PDB file of C-alpha atoms and ligand atoms in Angstrom:
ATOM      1  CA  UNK O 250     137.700  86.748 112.686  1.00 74.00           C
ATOM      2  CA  UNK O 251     139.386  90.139 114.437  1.00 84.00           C
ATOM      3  CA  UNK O 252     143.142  89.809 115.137  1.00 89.00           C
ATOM      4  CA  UNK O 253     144.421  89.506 117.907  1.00 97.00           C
ATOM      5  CA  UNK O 254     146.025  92.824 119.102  1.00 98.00           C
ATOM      6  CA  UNK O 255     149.606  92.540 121.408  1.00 98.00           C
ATOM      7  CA  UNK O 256     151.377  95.879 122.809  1.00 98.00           C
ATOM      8  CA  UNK O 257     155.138  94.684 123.278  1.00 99.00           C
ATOM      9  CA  UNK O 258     157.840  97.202 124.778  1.00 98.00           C
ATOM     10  CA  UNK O 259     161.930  96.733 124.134  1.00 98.00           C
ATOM     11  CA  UNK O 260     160.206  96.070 120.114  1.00 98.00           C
ATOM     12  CA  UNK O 261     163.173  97.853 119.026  1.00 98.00           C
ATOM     13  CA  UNK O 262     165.680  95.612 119.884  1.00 98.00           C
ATOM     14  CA  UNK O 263     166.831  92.323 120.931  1.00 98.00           C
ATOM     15  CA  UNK O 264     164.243  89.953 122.588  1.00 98.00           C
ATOM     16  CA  UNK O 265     161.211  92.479 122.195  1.00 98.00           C
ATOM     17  CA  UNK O 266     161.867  92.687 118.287  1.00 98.00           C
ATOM     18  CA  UNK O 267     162.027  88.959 118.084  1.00 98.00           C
ATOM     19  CA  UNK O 268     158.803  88.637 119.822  1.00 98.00           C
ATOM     20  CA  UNK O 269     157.271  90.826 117.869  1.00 98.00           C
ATOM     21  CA  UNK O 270     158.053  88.890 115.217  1.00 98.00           C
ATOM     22  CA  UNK O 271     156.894  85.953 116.472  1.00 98.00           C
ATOM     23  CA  UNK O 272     153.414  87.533 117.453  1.00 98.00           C
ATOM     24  CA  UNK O 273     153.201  88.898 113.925  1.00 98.00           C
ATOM     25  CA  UNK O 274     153.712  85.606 112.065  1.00 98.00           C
ATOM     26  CA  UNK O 275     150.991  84.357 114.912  1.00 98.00           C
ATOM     27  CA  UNK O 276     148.616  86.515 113.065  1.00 97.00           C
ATOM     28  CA  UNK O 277     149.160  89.560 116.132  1.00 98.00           C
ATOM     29  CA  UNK O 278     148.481  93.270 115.228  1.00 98.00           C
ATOM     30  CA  UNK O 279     151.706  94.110 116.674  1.00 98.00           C
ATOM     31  CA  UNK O 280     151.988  97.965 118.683  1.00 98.00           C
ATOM     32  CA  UNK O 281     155.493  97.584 118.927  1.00 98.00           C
ATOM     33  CA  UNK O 282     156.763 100.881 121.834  1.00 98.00           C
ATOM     34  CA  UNK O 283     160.796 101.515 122.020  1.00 98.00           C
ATOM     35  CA  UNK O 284     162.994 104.601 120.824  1.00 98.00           C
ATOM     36  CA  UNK O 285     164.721 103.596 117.730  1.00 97.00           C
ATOM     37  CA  UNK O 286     163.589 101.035 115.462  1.00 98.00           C
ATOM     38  CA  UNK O 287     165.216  99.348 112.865  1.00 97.00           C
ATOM     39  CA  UNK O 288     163.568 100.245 109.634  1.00 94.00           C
ATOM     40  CA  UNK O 289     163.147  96.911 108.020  1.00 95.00           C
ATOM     41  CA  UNK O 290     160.973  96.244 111.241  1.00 95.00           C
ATOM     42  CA  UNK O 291     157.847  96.688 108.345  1.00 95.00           C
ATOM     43  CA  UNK O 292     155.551  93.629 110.584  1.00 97.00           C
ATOM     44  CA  UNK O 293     154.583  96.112 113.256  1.00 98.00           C
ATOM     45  CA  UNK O 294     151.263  97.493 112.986  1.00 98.00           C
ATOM     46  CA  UNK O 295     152.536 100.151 114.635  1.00 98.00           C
ATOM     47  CA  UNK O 296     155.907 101.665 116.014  1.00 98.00           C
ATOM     48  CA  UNK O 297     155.074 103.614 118.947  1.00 98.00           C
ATOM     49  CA  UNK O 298     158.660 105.867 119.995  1.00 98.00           C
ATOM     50  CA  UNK O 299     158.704 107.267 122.959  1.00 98.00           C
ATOM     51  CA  UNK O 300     160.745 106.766 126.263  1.00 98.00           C
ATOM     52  CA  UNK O 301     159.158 104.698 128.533  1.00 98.00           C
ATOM     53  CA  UNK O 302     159.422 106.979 131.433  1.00 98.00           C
ATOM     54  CA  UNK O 303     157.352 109.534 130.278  1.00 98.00           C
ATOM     55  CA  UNK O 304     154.470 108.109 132.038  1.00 98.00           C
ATOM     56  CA  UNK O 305     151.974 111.091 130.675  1.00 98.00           C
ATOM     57  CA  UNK O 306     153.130 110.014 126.743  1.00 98.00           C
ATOM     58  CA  UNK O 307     153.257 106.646 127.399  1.00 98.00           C
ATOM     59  CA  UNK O 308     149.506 106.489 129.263  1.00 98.00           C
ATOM     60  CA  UNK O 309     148.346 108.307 126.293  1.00 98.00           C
ATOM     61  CA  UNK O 310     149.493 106.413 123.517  1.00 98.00           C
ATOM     62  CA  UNK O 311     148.216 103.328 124.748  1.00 98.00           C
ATOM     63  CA  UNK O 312     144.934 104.839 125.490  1.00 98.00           C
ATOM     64  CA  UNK O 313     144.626 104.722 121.818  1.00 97.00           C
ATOM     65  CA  UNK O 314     144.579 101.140 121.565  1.00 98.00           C
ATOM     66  CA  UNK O 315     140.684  99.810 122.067  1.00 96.00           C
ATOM     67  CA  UNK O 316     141.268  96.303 122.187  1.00 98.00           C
ATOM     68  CA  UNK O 317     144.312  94.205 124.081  1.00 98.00           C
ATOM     69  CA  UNK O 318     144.914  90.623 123.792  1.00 98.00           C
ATOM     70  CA  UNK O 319     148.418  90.539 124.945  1.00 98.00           C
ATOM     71  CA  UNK O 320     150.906  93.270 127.013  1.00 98.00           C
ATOM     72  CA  UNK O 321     154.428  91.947 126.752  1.00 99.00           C
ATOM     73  CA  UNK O 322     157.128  93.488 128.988  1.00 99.00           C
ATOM     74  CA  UNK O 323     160.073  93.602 126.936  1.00 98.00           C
ATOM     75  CA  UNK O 324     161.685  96.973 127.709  1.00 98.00           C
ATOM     76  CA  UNK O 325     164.872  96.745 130.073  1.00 98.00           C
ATOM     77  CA  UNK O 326     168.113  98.502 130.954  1.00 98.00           C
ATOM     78  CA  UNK O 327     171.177  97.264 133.018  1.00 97.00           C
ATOM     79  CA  UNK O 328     174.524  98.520 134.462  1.00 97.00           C
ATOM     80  CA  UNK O 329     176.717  96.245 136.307  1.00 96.00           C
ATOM     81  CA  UNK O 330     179.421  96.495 138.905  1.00 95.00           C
ATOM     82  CA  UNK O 331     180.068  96.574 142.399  1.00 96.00           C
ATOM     83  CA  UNK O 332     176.775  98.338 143.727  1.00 97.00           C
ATOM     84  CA  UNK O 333     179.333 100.825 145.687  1.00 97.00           C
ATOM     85  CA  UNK O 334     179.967 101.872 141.903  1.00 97.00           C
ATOM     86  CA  UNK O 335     176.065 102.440 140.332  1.00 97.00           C
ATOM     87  CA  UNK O 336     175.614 106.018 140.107  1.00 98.00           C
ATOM     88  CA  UNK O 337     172.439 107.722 141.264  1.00 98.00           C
ATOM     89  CA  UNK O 338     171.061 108.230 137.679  1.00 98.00           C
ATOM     90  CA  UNK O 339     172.048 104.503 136.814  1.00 98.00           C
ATOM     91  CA  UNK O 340     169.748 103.195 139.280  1.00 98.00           C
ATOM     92  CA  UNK O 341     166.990 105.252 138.612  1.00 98.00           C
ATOM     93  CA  UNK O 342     167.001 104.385 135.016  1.00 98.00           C
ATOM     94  CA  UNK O 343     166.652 100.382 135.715  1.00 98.00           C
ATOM     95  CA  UNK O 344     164.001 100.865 138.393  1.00 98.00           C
ATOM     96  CA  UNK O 345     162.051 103.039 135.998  1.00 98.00           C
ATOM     97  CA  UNK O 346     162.471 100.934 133.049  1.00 98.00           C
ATOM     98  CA  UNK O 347     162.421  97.793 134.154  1.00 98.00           C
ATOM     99  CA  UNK O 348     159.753  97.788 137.179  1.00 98.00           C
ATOM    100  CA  UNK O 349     158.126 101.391 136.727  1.00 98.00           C
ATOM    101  CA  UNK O 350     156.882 100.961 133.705  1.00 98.00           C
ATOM    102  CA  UNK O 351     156.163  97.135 133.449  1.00 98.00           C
ATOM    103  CA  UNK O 352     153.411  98.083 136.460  1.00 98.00           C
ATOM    104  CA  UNK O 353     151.786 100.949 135.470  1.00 98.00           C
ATOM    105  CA  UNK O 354     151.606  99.436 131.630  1.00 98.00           C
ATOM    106  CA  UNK O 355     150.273  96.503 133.467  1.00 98.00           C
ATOM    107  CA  UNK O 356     147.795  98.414 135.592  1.00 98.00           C
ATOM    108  CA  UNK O 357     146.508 101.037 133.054  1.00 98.00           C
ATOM    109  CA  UNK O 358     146.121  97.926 130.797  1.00 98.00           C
ATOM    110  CA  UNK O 359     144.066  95.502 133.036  1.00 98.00           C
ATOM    111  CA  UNK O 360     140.310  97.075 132.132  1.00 98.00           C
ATOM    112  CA  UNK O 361     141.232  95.706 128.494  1.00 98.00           C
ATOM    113  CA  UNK O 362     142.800  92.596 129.194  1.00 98.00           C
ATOM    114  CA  UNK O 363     139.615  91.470 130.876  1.00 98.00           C
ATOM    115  CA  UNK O 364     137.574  92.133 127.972  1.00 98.00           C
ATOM    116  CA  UNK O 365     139.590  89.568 125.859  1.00 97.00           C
ATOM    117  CA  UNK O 366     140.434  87.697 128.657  1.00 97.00           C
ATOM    118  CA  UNK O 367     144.107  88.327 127.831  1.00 98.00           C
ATOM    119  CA  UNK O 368     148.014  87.925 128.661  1.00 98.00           C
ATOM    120  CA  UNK O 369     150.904  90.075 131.021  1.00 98.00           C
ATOM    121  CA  UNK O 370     153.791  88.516 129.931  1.00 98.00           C
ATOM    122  CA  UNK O 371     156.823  89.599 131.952  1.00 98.00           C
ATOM    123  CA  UNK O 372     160.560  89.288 130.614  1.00 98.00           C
ATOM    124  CA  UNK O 373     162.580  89.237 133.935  1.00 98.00           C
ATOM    125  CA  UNK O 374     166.107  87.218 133.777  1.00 98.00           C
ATOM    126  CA  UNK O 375     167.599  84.571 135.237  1.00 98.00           C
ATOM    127  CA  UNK O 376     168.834  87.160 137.999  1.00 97.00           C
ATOM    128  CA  UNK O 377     165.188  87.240 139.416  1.00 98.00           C
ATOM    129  CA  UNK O 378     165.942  84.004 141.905  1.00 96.00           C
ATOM    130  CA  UNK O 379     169.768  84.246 142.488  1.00 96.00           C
ATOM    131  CA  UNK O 380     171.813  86.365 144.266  1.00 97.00           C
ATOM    132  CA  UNK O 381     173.612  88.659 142.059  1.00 96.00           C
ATOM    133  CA  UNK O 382     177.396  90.242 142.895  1.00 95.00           C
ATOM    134  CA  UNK O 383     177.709  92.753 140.192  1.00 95.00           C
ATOM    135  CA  UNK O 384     174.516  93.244 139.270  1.00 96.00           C
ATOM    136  CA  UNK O 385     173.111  93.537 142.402  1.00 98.00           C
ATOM    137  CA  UNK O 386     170.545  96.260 141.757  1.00 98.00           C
ATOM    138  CA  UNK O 387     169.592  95.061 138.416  1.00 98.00           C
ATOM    139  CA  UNK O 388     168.842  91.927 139.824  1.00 98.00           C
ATOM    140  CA  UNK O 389     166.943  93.385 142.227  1.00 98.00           C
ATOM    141  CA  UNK O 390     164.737  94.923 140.380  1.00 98.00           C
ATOM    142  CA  UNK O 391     164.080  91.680 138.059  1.00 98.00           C
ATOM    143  CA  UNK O 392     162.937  89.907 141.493  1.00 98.00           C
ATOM    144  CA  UNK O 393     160.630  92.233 141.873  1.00 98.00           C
ATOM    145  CA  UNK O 394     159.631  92.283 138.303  1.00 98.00           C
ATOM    146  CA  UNK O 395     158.862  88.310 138.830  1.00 98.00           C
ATOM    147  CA  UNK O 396     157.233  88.769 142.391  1.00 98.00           C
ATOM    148  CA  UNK O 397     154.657  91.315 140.804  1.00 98.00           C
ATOM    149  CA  UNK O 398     153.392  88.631 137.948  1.00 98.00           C
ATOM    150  CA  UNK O 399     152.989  86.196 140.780  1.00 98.00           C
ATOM    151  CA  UNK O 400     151.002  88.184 142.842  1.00 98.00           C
ATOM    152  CA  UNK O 401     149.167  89.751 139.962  1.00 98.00           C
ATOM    153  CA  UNK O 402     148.202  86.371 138.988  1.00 98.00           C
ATOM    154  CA  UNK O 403     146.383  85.485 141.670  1.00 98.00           C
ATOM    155  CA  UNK O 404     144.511  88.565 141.557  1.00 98.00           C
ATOM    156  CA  UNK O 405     143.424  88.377 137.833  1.00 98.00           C
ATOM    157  CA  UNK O 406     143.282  84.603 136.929  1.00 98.00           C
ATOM    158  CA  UNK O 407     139.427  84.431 138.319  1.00 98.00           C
ATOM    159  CA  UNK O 408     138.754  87.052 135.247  1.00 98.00           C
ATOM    160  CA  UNK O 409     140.564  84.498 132.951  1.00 97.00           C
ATOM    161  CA  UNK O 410     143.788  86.940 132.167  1.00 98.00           C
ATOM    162  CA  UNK O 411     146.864  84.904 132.336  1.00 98.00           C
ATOM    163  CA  UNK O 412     149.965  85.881 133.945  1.00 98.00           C
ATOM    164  CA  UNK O 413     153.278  84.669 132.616  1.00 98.00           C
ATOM    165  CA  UNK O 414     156.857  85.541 133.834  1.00 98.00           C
ATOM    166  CA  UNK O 415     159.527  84.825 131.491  1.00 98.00           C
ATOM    167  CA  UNK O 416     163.246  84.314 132.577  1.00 98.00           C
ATOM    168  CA  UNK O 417     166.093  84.183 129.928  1.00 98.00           C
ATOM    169  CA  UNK O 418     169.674  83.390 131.045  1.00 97.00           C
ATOM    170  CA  UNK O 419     172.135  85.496 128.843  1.00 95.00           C
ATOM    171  CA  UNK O 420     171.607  85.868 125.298  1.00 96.00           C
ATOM    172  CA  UNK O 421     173.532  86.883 122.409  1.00 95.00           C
ATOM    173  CA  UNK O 422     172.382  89.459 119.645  1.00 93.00           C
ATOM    174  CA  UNK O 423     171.077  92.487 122.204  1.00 95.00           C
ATOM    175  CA  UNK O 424     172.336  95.465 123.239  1.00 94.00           C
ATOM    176  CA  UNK O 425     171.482  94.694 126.901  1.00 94.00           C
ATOM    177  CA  UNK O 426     175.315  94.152 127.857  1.00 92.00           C
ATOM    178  CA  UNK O 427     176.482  97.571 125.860  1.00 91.00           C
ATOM    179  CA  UNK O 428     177.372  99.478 129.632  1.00 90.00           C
ATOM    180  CA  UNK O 429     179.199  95.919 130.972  1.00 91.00           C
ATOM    181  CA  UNK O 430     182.598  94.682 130.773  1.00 88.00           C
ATOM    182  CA  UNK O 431     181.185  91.575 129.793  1.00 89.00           C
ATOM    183  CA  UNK O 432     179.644  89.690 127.468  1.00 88.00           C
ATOM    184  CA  UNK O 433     177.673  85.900 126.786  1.00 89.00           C
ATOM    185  CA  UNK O 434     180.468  83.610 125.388  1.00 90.00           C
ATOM    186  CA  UNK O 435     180.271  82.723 121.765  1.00 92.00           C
ATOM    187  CA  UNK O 436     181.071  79.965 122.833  1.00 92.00           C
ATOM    188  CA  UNK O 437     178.855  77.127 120.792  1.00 92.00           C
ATOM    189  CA  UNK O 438     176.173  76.164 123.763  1.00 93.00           C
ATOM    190  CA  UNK O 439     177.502  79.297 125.804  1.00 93.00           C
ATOM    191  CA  UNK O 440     174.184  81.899 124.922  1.00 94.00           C
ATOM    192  CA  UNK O 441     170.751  82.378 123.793  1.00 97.00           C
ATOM    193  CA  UNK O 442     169.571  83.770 120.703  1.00 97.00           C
ATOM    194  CA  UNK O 443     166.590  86.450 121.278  1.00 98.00           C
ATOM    195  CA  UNK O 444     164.601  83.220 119.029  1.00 98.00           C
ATOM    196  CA  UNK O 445     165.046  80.974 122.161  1.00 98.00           C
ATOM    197  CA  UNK O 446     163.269  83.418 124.471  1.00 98.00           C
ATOM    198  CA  UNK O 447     160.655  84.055 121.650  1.00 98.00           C
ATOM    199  CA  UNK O 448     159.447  80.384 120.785  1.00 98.00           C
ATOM    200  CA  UNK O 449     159.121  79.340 124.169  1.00 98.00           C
ATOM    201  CA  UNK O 450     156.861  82.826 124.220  1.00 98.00           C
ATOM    202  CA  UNK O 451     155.183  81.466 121.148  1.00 98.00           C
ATOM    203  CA  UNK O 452     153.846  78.067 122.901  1.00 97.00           C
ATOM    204  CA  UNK O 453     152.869  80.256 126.008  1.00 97.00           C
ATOM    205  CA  UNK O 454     150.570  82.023 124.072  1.00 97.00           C
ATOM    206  CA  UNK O 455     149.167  78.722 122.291  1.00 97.00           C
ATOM    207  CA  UNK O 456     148.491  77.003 125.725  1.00 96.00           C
ATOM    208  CA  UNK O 457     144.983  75.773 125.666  1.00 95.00           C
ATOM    209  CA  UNK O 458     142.431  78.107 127.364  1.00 91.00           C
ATOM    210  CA  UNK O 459     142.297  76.962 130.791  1.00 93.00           C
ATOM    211  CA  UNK O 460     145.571  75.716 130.950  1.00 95.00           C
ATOM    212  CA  UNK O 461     148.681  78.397 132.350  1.00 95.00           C
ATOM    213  CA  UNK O 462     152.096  78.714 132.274  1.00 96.00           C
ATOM    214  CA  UNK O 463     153.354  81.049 134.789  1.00 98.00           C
ATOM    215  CA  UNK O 464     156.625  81.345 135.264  1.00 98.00           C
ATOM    216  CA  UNK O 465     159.249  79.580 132.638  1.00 98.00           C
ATOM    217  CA  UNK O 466     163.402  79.708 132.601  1.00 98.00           C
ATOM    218  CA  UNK O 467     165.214  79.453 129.279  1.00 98.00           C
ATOM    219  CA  UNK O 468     169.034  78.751 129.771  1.00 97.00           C
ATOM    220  CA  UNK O 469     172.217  78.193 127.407  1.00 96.00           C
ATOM    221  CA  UNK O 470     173.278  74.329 128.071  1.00 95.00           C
ATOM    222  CA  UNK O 471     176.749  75.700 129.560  1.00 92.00           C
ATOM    223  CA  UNK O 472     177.629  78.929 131.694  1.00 84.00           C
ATOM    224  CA  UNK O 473     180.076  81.395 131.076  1.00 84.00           C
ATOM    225  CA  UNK O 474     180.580  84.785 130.052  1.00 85.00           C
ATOM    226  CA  UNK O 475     183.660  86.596 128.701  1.00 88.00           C
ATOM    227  CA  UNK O 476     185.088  89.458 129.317  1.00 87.00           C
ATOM    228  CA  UNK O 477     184.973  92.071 127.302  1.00 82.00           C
ATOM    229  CA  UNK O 478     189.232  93.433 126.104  1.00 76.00           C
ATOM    230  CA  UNK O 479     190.039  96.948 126.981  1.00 71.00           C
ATOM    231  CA  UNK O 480     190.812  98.954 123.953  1.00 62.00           C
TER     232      UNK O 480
HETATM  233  N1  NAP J 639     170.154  89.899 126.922  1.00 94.07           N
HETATM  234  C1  NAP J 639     170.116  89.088 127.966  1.00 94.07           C
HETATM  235  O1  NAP J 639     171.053  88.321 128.207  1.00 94.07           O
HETATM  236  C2  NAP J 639     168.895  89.072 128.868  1.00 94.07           C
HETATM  237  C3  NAP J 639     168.815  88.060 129.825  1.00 94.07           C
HETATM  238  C4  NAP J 639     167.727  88.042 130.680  1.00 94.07           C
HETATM  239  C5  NAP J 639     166.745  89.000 130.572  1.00 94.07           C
HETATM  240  N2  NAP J 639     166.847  89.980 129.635  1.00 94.07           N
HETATM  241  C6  NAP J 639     165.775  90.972 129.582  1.00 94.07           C
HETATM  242  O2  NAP J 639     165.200  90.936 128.290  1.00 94.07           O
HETATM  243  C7  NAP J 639     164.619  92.214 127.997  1.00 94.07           C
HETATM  244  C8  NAP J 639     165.048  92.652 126.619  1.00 94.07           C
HETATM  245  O3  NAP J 639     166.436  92.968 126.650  1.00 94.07           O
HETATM  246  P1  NAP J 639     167.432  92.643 125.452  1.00 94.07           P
HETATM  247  O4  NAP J 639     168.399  91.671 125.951  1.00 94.07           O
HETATM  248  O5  NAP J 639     166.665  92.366 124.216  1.00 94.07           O
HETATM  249  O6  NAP J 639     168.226  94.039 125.359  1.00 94.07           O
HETATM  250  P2  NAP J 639     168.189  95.247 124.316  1.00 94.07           P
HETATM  251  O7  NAP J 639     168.592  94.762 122.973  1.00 94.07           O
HETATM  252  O8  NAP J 639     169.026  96.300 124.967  1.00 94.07           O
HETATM  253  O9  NAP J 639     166.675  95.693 124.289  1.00 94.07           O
HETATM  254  C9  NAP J 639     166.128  96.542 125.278  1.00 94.07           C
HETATM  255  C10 NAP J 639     164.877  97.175 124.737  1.00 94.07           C
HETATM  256  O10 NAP J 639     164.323  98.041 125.737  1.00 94.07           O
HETATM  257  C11 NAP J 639     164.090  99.314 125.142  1.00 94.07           C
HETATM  258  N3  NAP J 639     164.258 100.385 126.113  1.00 94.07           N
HETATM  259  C12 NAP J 639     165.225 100.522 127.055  1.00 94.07           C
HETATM  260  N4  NAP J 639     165.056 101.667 127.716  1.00 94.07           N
HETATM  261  C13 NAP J 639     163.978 102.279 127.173  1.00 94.07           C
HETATM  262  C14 NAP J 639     163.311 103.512 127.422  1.00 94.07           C
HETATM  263  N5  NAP J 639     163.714 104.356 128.387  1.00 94.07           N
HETATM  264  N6  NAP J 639     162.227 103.822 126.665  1.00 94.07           N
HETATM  265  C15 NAP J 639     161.805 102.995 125.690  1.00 94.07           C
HETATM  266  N7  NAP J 639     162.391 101.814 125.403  1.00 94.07           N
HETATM  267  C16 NAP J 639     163.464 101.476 126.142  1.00 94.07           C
HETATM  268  C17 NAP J 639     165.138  99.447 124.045  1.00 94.07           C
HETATM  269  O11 NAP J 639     164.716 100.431 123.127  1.00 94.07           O
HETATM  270  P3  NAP J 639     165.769 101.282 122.237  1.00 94.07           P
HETATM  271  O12 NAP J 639     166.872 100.330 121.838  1.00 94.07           O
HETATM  272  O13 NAP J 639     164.948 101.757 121.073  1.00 94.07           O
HETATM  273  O14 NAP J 639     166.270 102.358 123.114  1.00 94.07           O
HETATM  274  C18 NAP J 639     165.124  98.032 123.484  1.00 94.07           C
HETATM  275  O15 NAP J 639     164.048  97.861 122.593  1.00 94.07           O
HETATM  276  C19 NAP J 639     165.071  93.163 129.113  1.00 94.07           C
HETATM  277  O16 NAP J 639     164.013  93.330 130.030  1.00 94.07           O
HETATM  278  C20 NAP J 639     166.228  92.418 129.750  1.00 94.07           C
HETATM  279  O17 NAP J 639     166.380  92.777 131.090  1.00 94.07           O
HETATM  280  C21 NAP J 639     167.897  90.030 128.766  1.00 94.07           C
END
């Protein structure tokens, strides 16, 4: 039988390299897209690294790929603060990585994800349905991220593609938080673990045909966050 074939962006790192993983031990050829990999990162049938707002590289290398099962929308970037504080450049980098190129992956992708009747999955965050002080832009732009799939769903389920947003809570392990003066508490109970986010994307993708999941929230049993001491 042909493998399945999944492109996943943010492979590099954090939640994209778990599910990439994940989708390999599933029996996934795995395109994995993100700048720098790790180099034990040997599951990937390919390592595609490019920056994910070069929409003429990115359109390209994908157009490579003949067959798509599965688009996962890993890649994300964040900067915190009071939004009087996000700097011009700041905020276009989130709203280019993390809702730019999720839709016009998504877009340039549906032709092939009707041929296997396939799978978007979406990582947004927990941000998507609250309202964020501090991360008000960021948030923002994971709302929108989630509003998208739902829409999108309705458009494509008829063709049999399947539309899933995903919604971690924070999560330990990532270089998300690497521009914040936070971080998830170590807490025991306190985070995720990029694993967390990637089974529950593992029995997503082994719903029965016919059946959906569509949008799905995976939280730490307690809340809180630390912040991070000034050197
Ligand atoms: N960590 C959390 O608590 C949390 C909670 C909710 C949702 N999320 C979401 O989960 C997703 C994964 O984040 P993470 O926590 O795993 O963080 P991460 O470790 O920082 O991973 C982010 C990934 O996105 C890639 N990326 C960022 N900008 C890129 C660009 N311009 N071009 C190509 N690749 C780019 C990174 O690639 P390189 O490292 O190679 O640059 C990396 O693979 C994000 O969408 C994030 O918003 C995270």
């Amino acid at each position: 039988m042909e493998l399945k074939t999944a492109i996943v962006t943010g492979a590099s790192s954090g939640i994209g390299l778990a599910i990439s993983k994940m989708l390999s031990s599933e029996g996934y050829k795995v395109y994995g897209i993100g700048r720098i990999f790790p180099e034990d990162a040997d599951f990937f049938e390919k390592r595609i690294s490019l920056d994910i707002r070069d929409t003429d590289i990115l359109l390209k290398k994908i157009s490579e790929i003949k067959k798509v099962d599965l688009l996962v929308n890993a890649a994300g970037s964040a900067y915190y603060g009071l939004a009087e504080f996000n700097t011009a450049d700041q905020i276009k980098e989130m709203c280019r990585t993390d809702l730019e190129a999720p839709m016009i992956l998504t877009s340039a992708l549906i032709p092939k994800l009707k041929d296997t009747k396939g799978m978007v999955i979406n990582i947004a965050s927990v941000t998507s349905t609250r309202i964020n002080t501090h991360g008000a832009a960021y948030g923002a732009l994971k709302a929108g991220l989630r509003s998208y799939g739902r829409s999108l769903y309705e458009e494509v389920r008829k063709t049999g593609i399947r539309v899933v947003t995903v919604c971690p809570d924070l999560t330990l392990g990532t270089k998300l938080y690497r521009n914040a003066d936070f971080t998830p508490s170590e807490d025991e109970g306190c985070y995720l673990l990029p694993e967390d986010t990637s089974e529950c994307v593992r029995s997503v993708i082994n719903m029965r045909e016919g059946a959906a999941v569509t949008e799905v929230e995976v939280r730490p049993q307690f809340n809180r966050i630390e912040k991070k001491k000034k050197d």
